[in-house]
Tab-separated table of C-alpha atoms and ligand atoms in Angstrom:
chain	number	residue	atom	x	y	z
S	117	MET	CA	-0.135	0.120	0.029
S	118	ASN	CA	1.587	3.381	-1.074
S	119	LYS	CA	1.555	6.302	1.125
S	120	GLU	CA	-1.294	8.041	-0.615
S	121	THR	CA	-2.990	5.085	-0.006
S	122	ASN	CA	-2.425	4.843	3.422
S	123	TRP	CA	-3.682	8.367	4.547
S	124	VAL	CA	-7.057	8.066	2.461
S	125	ASP	CA	-7.729	4.615	4.625
S	126	VAL	CA	-6.959	6.351	8.188
S	127	ALA	CA	-9.106	9.139	7.557
S	128	TRP	CA	-11.863	7.283	6.352
S	129	SER	CA	-11.795	5.300	9.291
S	130	GLY	CA	-11.068	8.562	11.303
S	131	ILE	CA	-14.578	9.761	9.590
S	132	VAL	CA	-16.476	6.794	10.690
S	133	THR	CA	-15.385	6.407	14.004
S	134	LYS	CA	-16.054	10.501	14.489
S	135	VAL	CA	-19.785	10.415	13.036
S	136	LYS	CA	-20.471	7.558	15.294
S	137	LYS	CA	-19.405	9.433	18.191
S	138	THR	CA	-20.877	12.595	17.221
S	139	SER	CA	-24.388	11.068	16.334
S	140	GLN	CA	-24.688	9.445	20.172
S	141	GLU	CA	-23.593	12.942	21.393
S	142	MET	CA	-25.107	15.651	19.730
S	143	THR	CA	-27.938	17.285	20.743
S	144	VAL	CA	-29.512	19.228	17.729
S	145	PRO	CA	-31.262	17.195	14.908
S	146	PHE	CA	-29.496	19.177	12.117
S	147	PRO	CA	-26.341	20.543	12.947
S	148	SER	CA	-24.781	23.921	11.062
S	149	MET	CA	-21.503	24.864	12.666
S	150	THR	CA	-19.504	24.333	15.854
S	151	GLU	CA	-19.418	26.632	18.998
S	152	ASN	CA	-16.609	25.694	21.320
S	153	GLY	CA	-16.272	22.248	19.340
S	154	GLU	CA	-20.386	21.316	19.993
S	155	TYR	CA	-22.278	21.209	16.637
S	156	CYS	CA	-25.297	23.490	17.366
S	157	ASN	CA	-27.963	24.599	14.841
S	158	THR	CA	-27.902	28.419	14.350
S	159	HIS	CA	-30.483	27.829	11.102
S	160	GLN	CA	-34.266	27.523	10.837
S	161	PRO	CA	-35.683	24.003	10.071
S	162	TRP	CA	-36.269	24.872	5.989
S	163	ALA	CA	-32.811	26.386	5.879
S	164	TRP	CA	-30.177	25.085	3.087
S	165	VAL	CA	-27.910	23.278	5.742
S	166	VAL	CA	-30.771	20.426	6.661
S	167	GLY	CA	-29.374	18.024	4.210
S	168	PHE	CA	-25.630	17.786	4.815
S	169	TRP	CA	-26.021	15.981	8.221
S	170	PRO	CA	-28.068	12.923	6.477
S	171	GLY	CA	-26.161	13.217	3.358
S	172	ILE	CA	-22.965	12.401	5.771
S	173	LEU	CA	-24.860	9.364	7.131
S	174	TRP	CA	-25.941	8.245	3.796
S	175	LEU	CA	-22.570	8.475	2.193
S	176	LEU	CA	-21.202	6.228	5.141
S	177	TYR	CA	-23.875	3.869	5.168
S	178	GLU	CA	-23.195	3.063	1.395
S	179	LYS	CA	-19.620	1.928	2.219
S	180	GLU	CA	-20.034	0.796	5.755
S	181	SER	CA	-23.575	-0.756	5.882
S	182	TYR	CA	-23.983	0.228	9.783
S	183	GLU	CA	-27.787	0.354	10.302
S	184	PRO	CA	-27.698	3.099	12.650
S	185	PHE	CA	-26.463	5.626	10.022
S	186	LYS	CA	-29.025	4.476	7.880
S	187	GLU	CA	-31.831	4.835	10.707
S	188	MET	CA	-30.992	8.606	11.606
S	189	ALA	CA	-30.578	9.633	7.888
S	190	ILE	CA	-33.785	8.069	7.281
S	191	ASP	CA	-35.413	9.655	10.575
S	192	ARG	CA	-33.932	13.269	9.316
S	193	GLU	CA	-35.359	13.093	5.911
S	194	ASN	CA	-38.992	11.941	7.701
S	195	ILE	CA	-38.866	15.430	9.568
S	196	MET	CA	-37.943	17.565	6.546
S	197	ASP	CA	-41.271	16.935	5.170
S	198	GLY	CA	-42.124	19.684	7.705
S	199	PRO	CA	-40.642	22.413	5.533
S	200	LEU	CA	-41.534	20.880	1.912
S	201	ASP	CA	-45.365	20.378	3.243
S	202	GLU	CA	-45.512	23.894	4.901
S	203	TYR	CA	-44.078	25.361	1.626
S	204	VAL	CA	-44.007	28.842	1.676
S	205	ASN	CA	-40.322	29.460	3.356
S	206	ILE	CA	-38.682	27.128	0.886
S	207	HIS	CA	-36.127	28.359	-1.320
S	208	HIS	CA	-33.584	27.655	-4.313
S	209	ASP	CA	-31.593	25.119	-2.190
S	210	VAL	CA	-33.998	22.700	-2.401
S	211	GLY	CA	-30.860	20.823	-4.550
S	212	PHE	CA	-28.840	20.771	-1.314
S	213	MET	CA	-31.518	19.712	0.868
S	214	TRP	CA	-33.199	16.767	-1.059
S	215	GLN	CA	-30.463	15.546	-3.726
S	216	LEU	CA	-28.045	14.253	-0.472
S	217	THR	CA	-31.080	13.034	1.533
S	218	SER	CA	-34.345	11.620	-0.779
S	219	VAL	CA	-32.501	11.176	-4.208
S	220	LYS	CA	-29.696	9.323	-2.419
S	221	GLN	CA	-32.193	7.108	-0.284
S	222	PHE	CA	-33.983	6.585	-3.619
S	223	GLU	CA	-30.420	5.374	-5.074
S	224	LEU	CA	-29.960	3.104	-2.440
S	225	LEU	CA	-33.127	1.613	-1.121
S	226	ALA	CA	-35.555	2.656	-3.877
S	227	THR	CA	-37.727	4.433	-0.967
S	228	PRO	CA	-41.004	5.508	-3.428
S	229	GLN	CA	-41.563	8.128	-0.864
S	230	SER	CA	-38.042	9.493	-1.310
S	231	ARG	CA	-38.586	9.465	-4.753
S	232	THR	CA	-41.827	11.631	-4.385
S	233	ARG	CA	-40.138	13.913	-1.977
S	234	ALA	CA	-37.232	14.954	-4.702
S	235	LEU	CA	-39.823	15.198	-7.537
S	236	ARG	CA	-41.361	17.633	-5.341
S	237	ALA	CA	-38.488	19.631	-4.344
S	238	ALA	CA	-37.514	19.889	-8.047
S	239	SER	CA	-41.122	21.324	-8.891
S	240	HIS	CA	-40.532	23.976	-6.540
S	241	LEU	CA	-37.160	24.618	-7.993
S	242	ALA	CA	-38.239	24.573	-11.398
S	243	SER	CA	-41.139	27.263	-10.482
S	244	ARG	CA	-38.439	29.682	-9.208
S	245	PHE	CA	-37.166	30.119	-12.780
S	246	ASN	CA	-37.572	33.739	-14.037
S	247	ILE	CA	-38.441	33.731	-17.762
S	248	ASN	CA	-37.275	37.051	-18.439
S	249	GLY	CA	-33.948	36.893	-16.826
S	250	ARG	CA	-33.678	32.999	-17.455
S	251	PHE	CA	-32.119	32.399	-13.631
S	252	LEU	CA	-33.423	30.728	-10.617
S	253	THR	CA	-34.449	33.189	-8.273
S	254	ALA	CA	-32.617	32.565	-4.803
S	255	TRP	CA	-34.622	33.574	-2.117
S	256	ASN	CA	-38.037	34.592	-0.786
S	257	LYS	CA	-39.565	38.205	0.743
S	258	ASN	CA	-37.724	38.741	4.180
S	259	ASP	CA	-35.235	35.817	3.792
S	260	VAL	CA	-32.174	38.078	3.226
S	261	SER	CA	-30.948	41.329	4.450
S	262	VAL	CA	-30.665	42.823	0.370
S	263	ALA	CA	-33.840	45.229	-0.081
S	264	ASP	CA	-35.522	42.666	-2.422
S	265	PRO	CA	-34.682	39.346	-3.177
S	266	ARG	CA	-36.975	39.401	-6.461
S	267	GLY	CA	-34.485	39.565	-8.720
S	268	LEU	CA	-31.653	37.806	-7.112
S	269	SER	CA	-29.880	34.408	-7.982
S	270	ILE	CA	-26.615	33.519	-6.640
S	271	ILE	CA	-23.710	31.290	-7.780
S	272	ASP	CA	-24.707	28.683	-5.096
S	273	SER	CA	-27.425	27.648	-7.145
S	274	MET	CA	-25.138	25.594	-9.641
S	275	MET	CA	-25.034	23.017	-7.002
S	276	ASN	CA	-29.047	22.775	-6.920
S	277	LEU	CA	-29.446	22.065	-10.602
S	278	PRO	CA	-28.521	18.328	-10.035
S	279	ILE	CA	-32.183	17.763	-8.703
S	280	LEU	CA	-33.456	19.156	-11.992
S	281	TYR	CA	-31.498	16.939	-14.005
S	282	TRP	CA	-32.557	13.876	-12.049
S	283	ALA	CA	-36.282	15.109	-12.351
S	284	ALA	CA	-35.927	15.156	-15.990
S	285	GLU	CA	-34.406	11.792	-16.091
S	286	GLN	CA	-37.121	10.207	-13.767
S	287	LEU	CA	-40.175	11.872	-14.985
S	288	ASP	CA	-38.783	11.658	-18.934
S	289	ALA	CA	-39.711	15.322	-19.127
S	290	PRO	CA	-36.914	17.824	-20.442
S	291	ARG	CA	-38.690	20.974	-19.089
S	292	PHE	CA	-36.594	20.347	-16.122
S	293	LYS	CA	-33.110	19.873	-17.744
S	294	LEU	CA	-34.169	23.098	-19.927
S	295	ILE	CA	-34.665	25.216	-17.140
S	296	ALA	CA	-31.402	23.933	-15.060
S	297	MET	CA	-29.033	24.472	-18.319
S	298	ALA	CA	-31.008	27.977	-19.046
S	299	HIS	CA	-29.845	28.918	-15.322
S	300	ALA	CA	-26.301	27.474	-16.180
S	301	ASP	CA	-25.901	29.391	-19.045
S	302	THR	CA	-26.975	32.451	-17.525
S	303	VAL	CA	-24.308	31.941	-14.645
S	304	LEU	CA	-21.312	31.342	-17.402
S	305	LYS	CA	-22.481	34.749	-18.850
S	306	GLU	CA	-23.159	36.942	-15.664
S	307	PHE	CA	-21.347	35.432	-12.646
S	308	ILE	CA	-18.117	34.112	-14.086
S	309	ARG	CA	-15.573	36.832	-14.880
S	310	GLU	CA	-13.041	36.454	-17.869
S	311	ASP	CA	-10.416	35.566	-15.417
S	312	GLY	CA	-12.108	32.681	-13.690
S	313	SER	CA	-13.181	34.423	-10.647
S	314	VAL	CA	-16.674	34.198	-9.581
S	315	ARG	CA	-19.766	36.820	-8.478
S	316	HIS	CA	-21.394	35.899	-5.434
S	317	MET	CA	-24.920	37.523	-5.833
S	318	VAL	CA	-26.158	39.095	-9.304
S	319	GLU	CA	-29.404	41.346	-9.048
S	320	PHE	CA	-31.778	41.242	-12.017
S	321	ASP	CA	-34.649	43.497	-12.944
S	322	TYR	CA	-37.350	40.431	-12.014
S	323	LEU	CA	-39.744	42.500	-14.879
S	324	THR	CA	-37.081	42.838	-17.730
S	325	GLY	CA	-34.268	40.161	-16.986
S	326	GLU	CA	-31.393	43.021	-17.367
S	327	VAL	CA	-28.748	43.139	-14.866
S	328	LYS	CA	-29.080	45.644	-12.139
S	329	SER	CA	-26.344	45.610	-9.659
S	330	TYR	CA	-23.807	42.530	-8.354
S	331	HIS	CA	-23.846	42.474	-4.284
S	332	GLY	CA	-20.880	41.245	-2.296
S	333	GLY	CA	-22.736	38.762	-0.584
S	334	GLN	CA	-20.546	36.493	1.670
S	335	GLY	CA	-17.661	37.753	-0.525
S	336	ASP	CA	-15.688	40.872	0.902
S	337	ASN	CA	-17.202	43.228	-1.649
S	338	LYS	CA	-18.824	43.150	-5.205
S	339	ASN	CA	-15.287	43.067	-7.215
S	340	SER	CA	-13.961	40.182	-4.737
S	341	ALA	CA	-13.467	36.128	-5.059
S	342	TRP	CA	-15.307	34.657	-2.168
S	343	SER	CA	-13.445	31.172	-2.254
S	344	ARG	CA	-16.630	29.087	-1.385
S	345	GLY	CA	-18.504	30.698	-4.361
S	346	ALA	CA	-15.799	29.568	-6.733
S	347	SER	CA	-15.952	26.125	-5.609
S	348	TRP	CA	-19.861	25.849	-6.040
S	349	ALA	CA	-18.854	27.165	-9.507
S	350	ILE	CA	-16.216	24.254	-10.125
S	351	HIS	CA	-18.288	21.872	-9.037
S	352	GLY	CA	-21.403	22.890	-9.992
S	353	CYS	CA	-20.489	23.443	-13.695
S	354	ALA	CA	-18.497	19.687	-13.402
S	355	LEU	CA	-22.199	18.417	-12.467
S	356	SER	CA	-24.141	19.939	-15.214
S	357	TYR	CA	-21.376	18.789	-17.956
S	358	GLN	CA	-21.762	15.302	-16.267
S	359	TYR	CA	-25.758	15.454	-16.931
S	360	THR	CA	-25.380	17.305	-20.203
S	361	GLN	CA	-22.479	16.541	-21.954
S	362	GLU	CA	-22.501	20.260	-23.109
S	363	PRO	CA	-19.064	21.265	-23.517
S	364	ARG	CA	-19.245	24.490	-22.324
S	365	TYR	CA	-20.000	23.495	-18.630
S	366	LEU	CA	-16.747	21.294	-18.431
S	367	GLU	CA	-14.970	24.535	-19.821
S	368	ALA	CA	-16.565	26.611	-17.272
S	369	SER	CA	-15.775	24.252	-14.650
S	370	MET	CA	-11.862	24.019	-15.555
S	371	LYS	CA	-11.793	27.870	-16.283
S	372	THR	CA	-13.132	28.467	-12.678
S	373	ALA	CA	-10.894	25.463	-11.051
S	374	ASP	CA	-7.828	27.292	-12.908
S	375	PHE	CA	-8.462	30.628	-11.134
S	376	PHE	CA	-9.026	28.972	-7.677
S	377	ILE	CA	-5.647	26.924	-8.115
S	378	SER	CA	-3.844	29.719	-9.098
S	379	GLN	CA	-4.580	31.450	-6.131
S	380	LEU	CA	-4.334	28.749	-3.409
S	381	PRO	CA	-1.407	29.298	-0.789
S	382	LYS	CA	1.317	27.046	-0.496
S	383	ASP	CA	-0.560	24.522	1.911
S	384	PHE	CA	-3.656	24.334	-0.561
S	385	VAL	CA	-6.509	25.780	1.612
S	386	PRO	CA	-7.793	28.959	0.703
S	387	HIS	CA	-8.415	32.090	2.353
S	388	TRP	CA	-12.202	32.863	2.771
S	389	ASP	CA	-11.766	35.438	-0.355
S	390	PHE	CA	-9.373	35.375	-2.607
S	391	ARG	CA	-9.295	39.219	-2.973
S	392	ALA	CA	-9.861	40.207	0.719
S	393	PRO	CA	-6.543	41.930	2.266
S	394	ILE	CA	-4.666	39.108	3.495
S	395	ASP	CA	-2.130	38.348	6.250
S	396	GLU	CA	-1.352	35.419	8.618
S	397	ASN	CA	-4.776	36.195	10.668
S	398	THR	CA	-6.885	36.037	7.593
S	399	PRO	CA	-9.437	33.106	8.068
S	400	ARG	CA	-9.148	30.202	5.592
S	401	ASP	CA	-12.203	28.387	4.527
S	402	THR	CA	-11.945	24.805	4.512
S	403	SER	CA	-15.333	24.315	3.572
S	404	ALA	CA	-14.427	25.747	-0.158
S	405	ALA	CA	-11.282	23.593	-0.015
S	406	ALA	CA	-13.262	20.253	0.512
S	407	CYS	CA	-16.119	21.039	-1.852
S	408	ALA	CA	-13.641	22.279	-4.687
S	409	ALA	CA	-11.633	18.981	-3.870
S	410	SER	CA	-14.480	16.855	-4.783
S	411	GLY	CA	-15.134	19.182	-7.890
S	412	LEU	CA	-12.018	18.420	-8.844
S	413	LEU	CA	-12.162	14.890	-8.709
S	414	LEU	CA	-15.390	14.882	-10.415
S	415	LEU	CA	-13.885	17.261	-13.110
S	416	ALA	CA	-10.854	15.005	-13.400
S	417	ASP	CA	-13.281	12.024	-13.971
S	418	LEU	CA	-15.384	13.848	-16.954
S	419	LEU	CA	-12.205	14.813	-18.972
S	420	ASP	CA	-10.598	12.767	-21.613
S	421	ASP	CA	-7.054	14.295	-21.520
S	422	VAL	CA	-4.786	12.040	-19.414
S	423	ASP	CA	-2.507	15.129	-18.374
S	424	LYS	CA	-5.606	17.039	-17.269
S	425	LYS	CA	-7.021	14.284	-15.545
S	426	ALA	CA	-3.755	13.877	-13.632
S	427	HIS	CA	-3.693	17.591	-12.640
S	428	TYR	CA	-7.164	18.042	-11.440
S	429	ALA	CA	-7.122	14.885	-9.165
S	430	GLY	CA	-3.397	15.402	-8.230
S	431	VAL	CA	-4.403	18.922	-6.944
S	432	ALA	CA	-7.359	17.358	-5.142
S	433	ASN	CA	-5.222	15.196	-3.687
S	434	LYS	CA	-2.929	17.756	-2.314
S	435	VAL	CA	-5.970	19.891	-0.930
S	436	LEU	CA	-7.609	16.738	0.629
S	437	GLU	CA	-4.306	15.505	2.293
S	438	SER	CA	-3.523	19.121	3.565
S	439	LEU	CA	-7.231	19.066	5.255
S	440	TYR	CA	-6.539	15.743	6.944
S	441	ARG	CA	-3.142	16.807	8.174
S	442	GLN	CA	-3.874	19.869	9.286
S	443	TYR	CA	-7.659	20.462	10.141
S	444	ALA	CA	-8.857	17.019	10.917
S	445	THR	CA	-10.316	16.309	14.327
S	446	PHE	CA	-9.735	12.762	14.356
S	447	ASN	CA	-7.405	12.892	17.634
S	448	ASP	CA	-9.898	15.781	19.418
S	449	ASP	CA	-12.513	14.236	21.384
S	450	THR	CA	-13.283	17.500	22.248
S	451	GLN	CA	-14.471	18.139	18.695
S	452	GLN	CA	-17.936	16.991	17.067
S	453	GLY	CA	-17.060	18.374	13.566
S	454	ILE	CA	-14.960	16.508	11.057
S	455	LEU	CA	-12.876	19.610	9.810
S	456	THR	CA	-12.014	22.598	11.483
S	457	GLY	CA	-11.304	26.098	9.891
S	458	GLY	CA	-14.334	26.381	8.119
S	459	ALA	CA	-15.775	30.214	7.664
S	460	PHE	CA	-19.404	30.862	7.312
S	461	ASN	CA	-20.181	34.300	6.676
S	462	CYS	CA	-17.103	36.714	7.013
S	463	PRO	CA	-18.566	39.914	6.364
S	464	LYS	CA	-21.186	39.312	9.185
S	465	ASN	CA	-18.533	37.979	11.609
S	466	LEU	CA	-20.392	34.647	12.078
S	467	GLY	CA	-18.869	30.979	12.092
S	468	ILE	CA	-15.067	31.532	11.905
S	469	ASN	CA	-12.727	29.294	12.088
S	470	CYS	CA	-15.319	26.346	13.233
S	471	SER	CA	-16.689	23.060	11.800
S	472	LEU	CA	-19.290	23.563	9.233
S	473	ILE	CA	-21.734	20.765	8.379
S	474	TYR	CA	-20.957	21.499	4.589
S	475	GLY	CA	-17.328	21.355	5.072
S	476	ASP	CA	-17.750	18.204	6.494
S	477	TYR	CA	-19.852	16.780	4.059
S	478	TYR	CA	-17.715	17.519	1.148
S	479	PHE	CA	-14.590	16.263	2.772
S	480	VAL	CA	-16.788	12.944	3.406
S	481	GLU	CA	-17.631	12.765	-0.311
S	482	ALA	CA	-14.173	13.512	-1.389
S	483	ILE	CA	-12.518	10.814	0.710
S	484	SER	CA	-15.006	8.345	-0.428
S	485	LYS	CA	-14.260	9.472	-4.033
S	486	MET	CA	-10.659	8.968	-3.105
S	487	LYS	CA	-11.091	5.521	-1.700
S	488	ASN	CA	-13.013	4.299	-5.104
S	489	ARG	CA	-9.774	5.394	-6.714
S	490	CYS	CA	-7.580	3.474	-4.500
S	491	SER	CA	-9.241	0.293	-4.490
S	492	GLY	CA	-9.682	0.958	-8.166
S	493	ALA	CA	-13.510	0.914	-7.911
S	494	ASP	CA	-13.368	3.725	-10.439
S	495	ASN	CA	-11.444	3.859	-13.786
S	496	PRO	CA	-7.842	2.696	-13.325
S	497	LEU	CA	-7.055	5.535	-15.465
S	498	ASN	CA	-8.173	8.268	-12.709
S	499	MET	CA	-5.769	6.835	-10.405
S	500	ILE	CA	-2.741	9.231	-9.459
N	282	LIG	N1	-25.054	28.963	0.301
N	282	LIG	C1	-24.627	29.596	1.096
N	282	LIG	C2	-23.073	29.279	1.697
N	282	LIG	O1	-22.337	29.186	0.970
N	282	LIG	O2	-22.726	29.874	2.810
């Protein structure tokens, strides 16, 4: 067994042990971030984060067949029927919420109720399409601090598109795919800058569809480069290519990846915004690192060019090994999360240098992919 294979296996067994322990100790059903090492829920029951904990449990159940993970994931998905039935508070992040839970449960166990839930979530997302601006509307009135969310769309939505592509396949209903592609095309035009950096929020005139303004959002300012936004773009564009085989999405994933990689510090863990003033105290964001690394592994799988495959998979490997060696909590029983060093919202000074449930999720997803590569379950060409 070579050195790389070994650290991946050690990381995986550290994750399994940590999640077993945390699932017994945690006092909230849907963790979002840690405070003093303990997972708490700082969000509403309909918040975008609720699918990540059950999502982690499914990823682990898939490889470990440990029944308590399955039972807890099913229980959490059942609770999520509350916001789905209530309807009025749900938003564009239904992909994060029901792709990682209901679509996954349907894939693993063929549960009809989970399929129905995910189809309802996809129908909701499709209904948020602004026909004149050709974008998915992010939020609802009163959701966010911006004055008027009716014309607001955000880069994060690229990660919500897979539930539309999935629904199109399930129902043999191309309209879902057409909406996803129309939104993705708007993102390529209005969100991804010439240099491969990415805007967080674009505000359109909700009647004419014209671009009105840009907002810094969770980035430093409207001209900056929020690193988690970059990771949503890399990963989300690769997912759009996976479902559509349209080369422009593969190109966009590479373009945003090349920018992201060019901005990484020596240890491969990004600062929270690549264009914020950076010194030794500037927060990193391990969630951006983990989401980007998982996206880079997908990108590597989707490419034909052997050198490019090796390049993107090689960077993913370096990012993940750095996370494992510097930020994993496996030797620290006071931490319920898997990775420290996440940055939720620096402009609002919220959730800095803590564990974030989505950072944990994408780390588990990426390490699971690395395990497949190491065991040869993937295409051997993808081995690095
Ligand atoms: N989707 C919100 C965030 O990335 O923090």
